[in-house]
């Protein structure tokens, strides 16, 4: 396996087989030769912290290996065994926490979560309204039909 010497946390661009300039919307993963490549939206580089053998791309910029759950190269505080993406774009959860594009959403139980259209989330106790990338607890009448 090729191991280049890191330069300020990254392999020097001219030595990195993953290096390329791109134009994408967010984190994406790919496999090149014997390494995992990760894009931050403008540049793709080798993802050095990931365990190649157990790496799994989960879509929407989420991934996991035996050691951690990631959104791009950022480690999330999530359970690697129960973490999975949900049917709605950008959402993921483990058995205790709900995430939207890597940010934890407070007050909701992912095991009882229901989506009400594209704007509301409900877990039988709390109704949350999505406004952009922010979430606010609102009156449950918005979520109960």
mmCIF file of N, CA, C and O in Angstrom, residues 1 7 29 59 64 72 79 91 97 105 108 113 124:
data_model
loop_
_atom_site.group_PDB
_atom_site.id
_atom_site.type_symbol
_atom_site.label_atom_id
_atom_site.label_comp_id
_atom_site.label_asym_id
_atom_site.label_seq_id
_atom_site.Cartn_x
_atom_site.Cartn_y
_atom_site.Cartn_z
ATOM 1 N N UNK A 1 0.843 -1.182 0.000
ATOM 2 C CA UNK A 1 0.000 0.000 0.000
ATOM 3 C C UNK A 1 0.887 1.243 0.000
ATOM 4 O O UNK A 1 1.796 1.365 0.789
ATOM 5 N N UNK A 7 1.645 16.229 4.737
ATOM 6 C CA UNK A 7 2.110 17.610 4.749
ATOM 7 C C UNK A 7 0.976 18.449 5.297
ATOM 8 O O UNK A 7 -0.052 18.596 4.657
ATOM 9 N N UNK A 29 -17.364 10.177 -1.498
ATOM 10 C CA UNK A 29 -16.297 9.207 -1.328
ATOM 11 C C UNK A 29 -16.120 8.412 -2.609
ATOM 12 O O UNK A 29 -17.071 8.174 -3.348
ATOM 13 N N UNK A 59 -23.956 7.086 1.617
ATOM 14 C CA UNK A 59 -24.667 8.108 0.830
ATOM 15 C C UNK A 59 -24.865 9.399 1.623
ATOM 16 O O UNK A 59 -24.693 9.434 2.833
ATOM 17 N N UNK A 64 -18.890 5.150 7.278
ATOM 18 C CA UNK A 64 -18.436 4.609 8.551
ATOM 19 C C UNK A 64 -17.406 3.522 8.293
ATOM 20 O O UNK A 64 -17.313 2.966 7.198
ATOM 21 N N UNK A 72 -18.117 13.612 5.545
ATOM 22 C CA UNK A 72 -16.882 14.101 4.954
ATOM 23 C C UNK A 72 -15.734 13.498 5.733
ATOM 24 O O UNK A 72 -15.680 12.291 5.919
ATOM 25 N N UNK A 79 -22.967 5.884 17.064
ATOM 26 C CA UNK A 79 -22.696 4.460 17.204
ATOM 27 C C UNK A 79 -22.461 3.840 15.829
ATOM 28 O O UNK A 79 -23.337 3.888 14.970
ATOM 29 N N UNK A 91 -30.627 13.060 6.025
ATOM 30 C CA UNK A 91 -30.905 12.580 7.375
ATOM 31 C C UNK A 91 -30.230 11.235 7.627
ATOM 32 O O UNK A 91 -30.155 10.384 6.746
ATOM 33 N N UNK A 97 -29.488 9.097 18.368
ATOM 34 C CA UNK A 97 -29.358 10.461 17.849
ATOM 35 C C UNK A 97 -29.793 10.548 16.390
ATOM 36 O O UNK A 97 -29.607 9.622 15.622
ATOM 37 N N UNK A 105 -29.708 16.779 15.623
ATOM 38 C CA UNK A 105 -31.008 17.405 15.867
ATOM 39 C C UNK A 105 -31.444 16.989 17.268
ATOM 40 O O UNK A 105 -31.576 15.801 17.558
ATOM 41 N N UNK A 108 -35.475 14.750 19.475
ATOM 42 C CA UNK A 108 -36.227 13.722 18.761
ATOM 43 C C UNK A 108 -35.633 12.332 18.969
ATOM 44 O O UNK A 108 -34.419 12.167 18.995
ATOM 45 N N UNK A 113 -39.322 8.133 14.922
ATOM 46 C CA UNK A 113 -39.404 9.294 14.044
ATOM 47 C C UNK A 113 -40.358 9.079 12.866
ATOM 48 O O UNK A 113 -40.367 8.035 12.241
ATOM 49 N N UNK A 124 -43.862 11.193 18.287
ATOM 50 C CA UNK A 124 -44.973 10.893 19.196
ATOM 51 C C UNK A 124 -45.015 11.817 20.413
ATOM 52 O O UNK A 124 -46.012 11.877 21.106
#
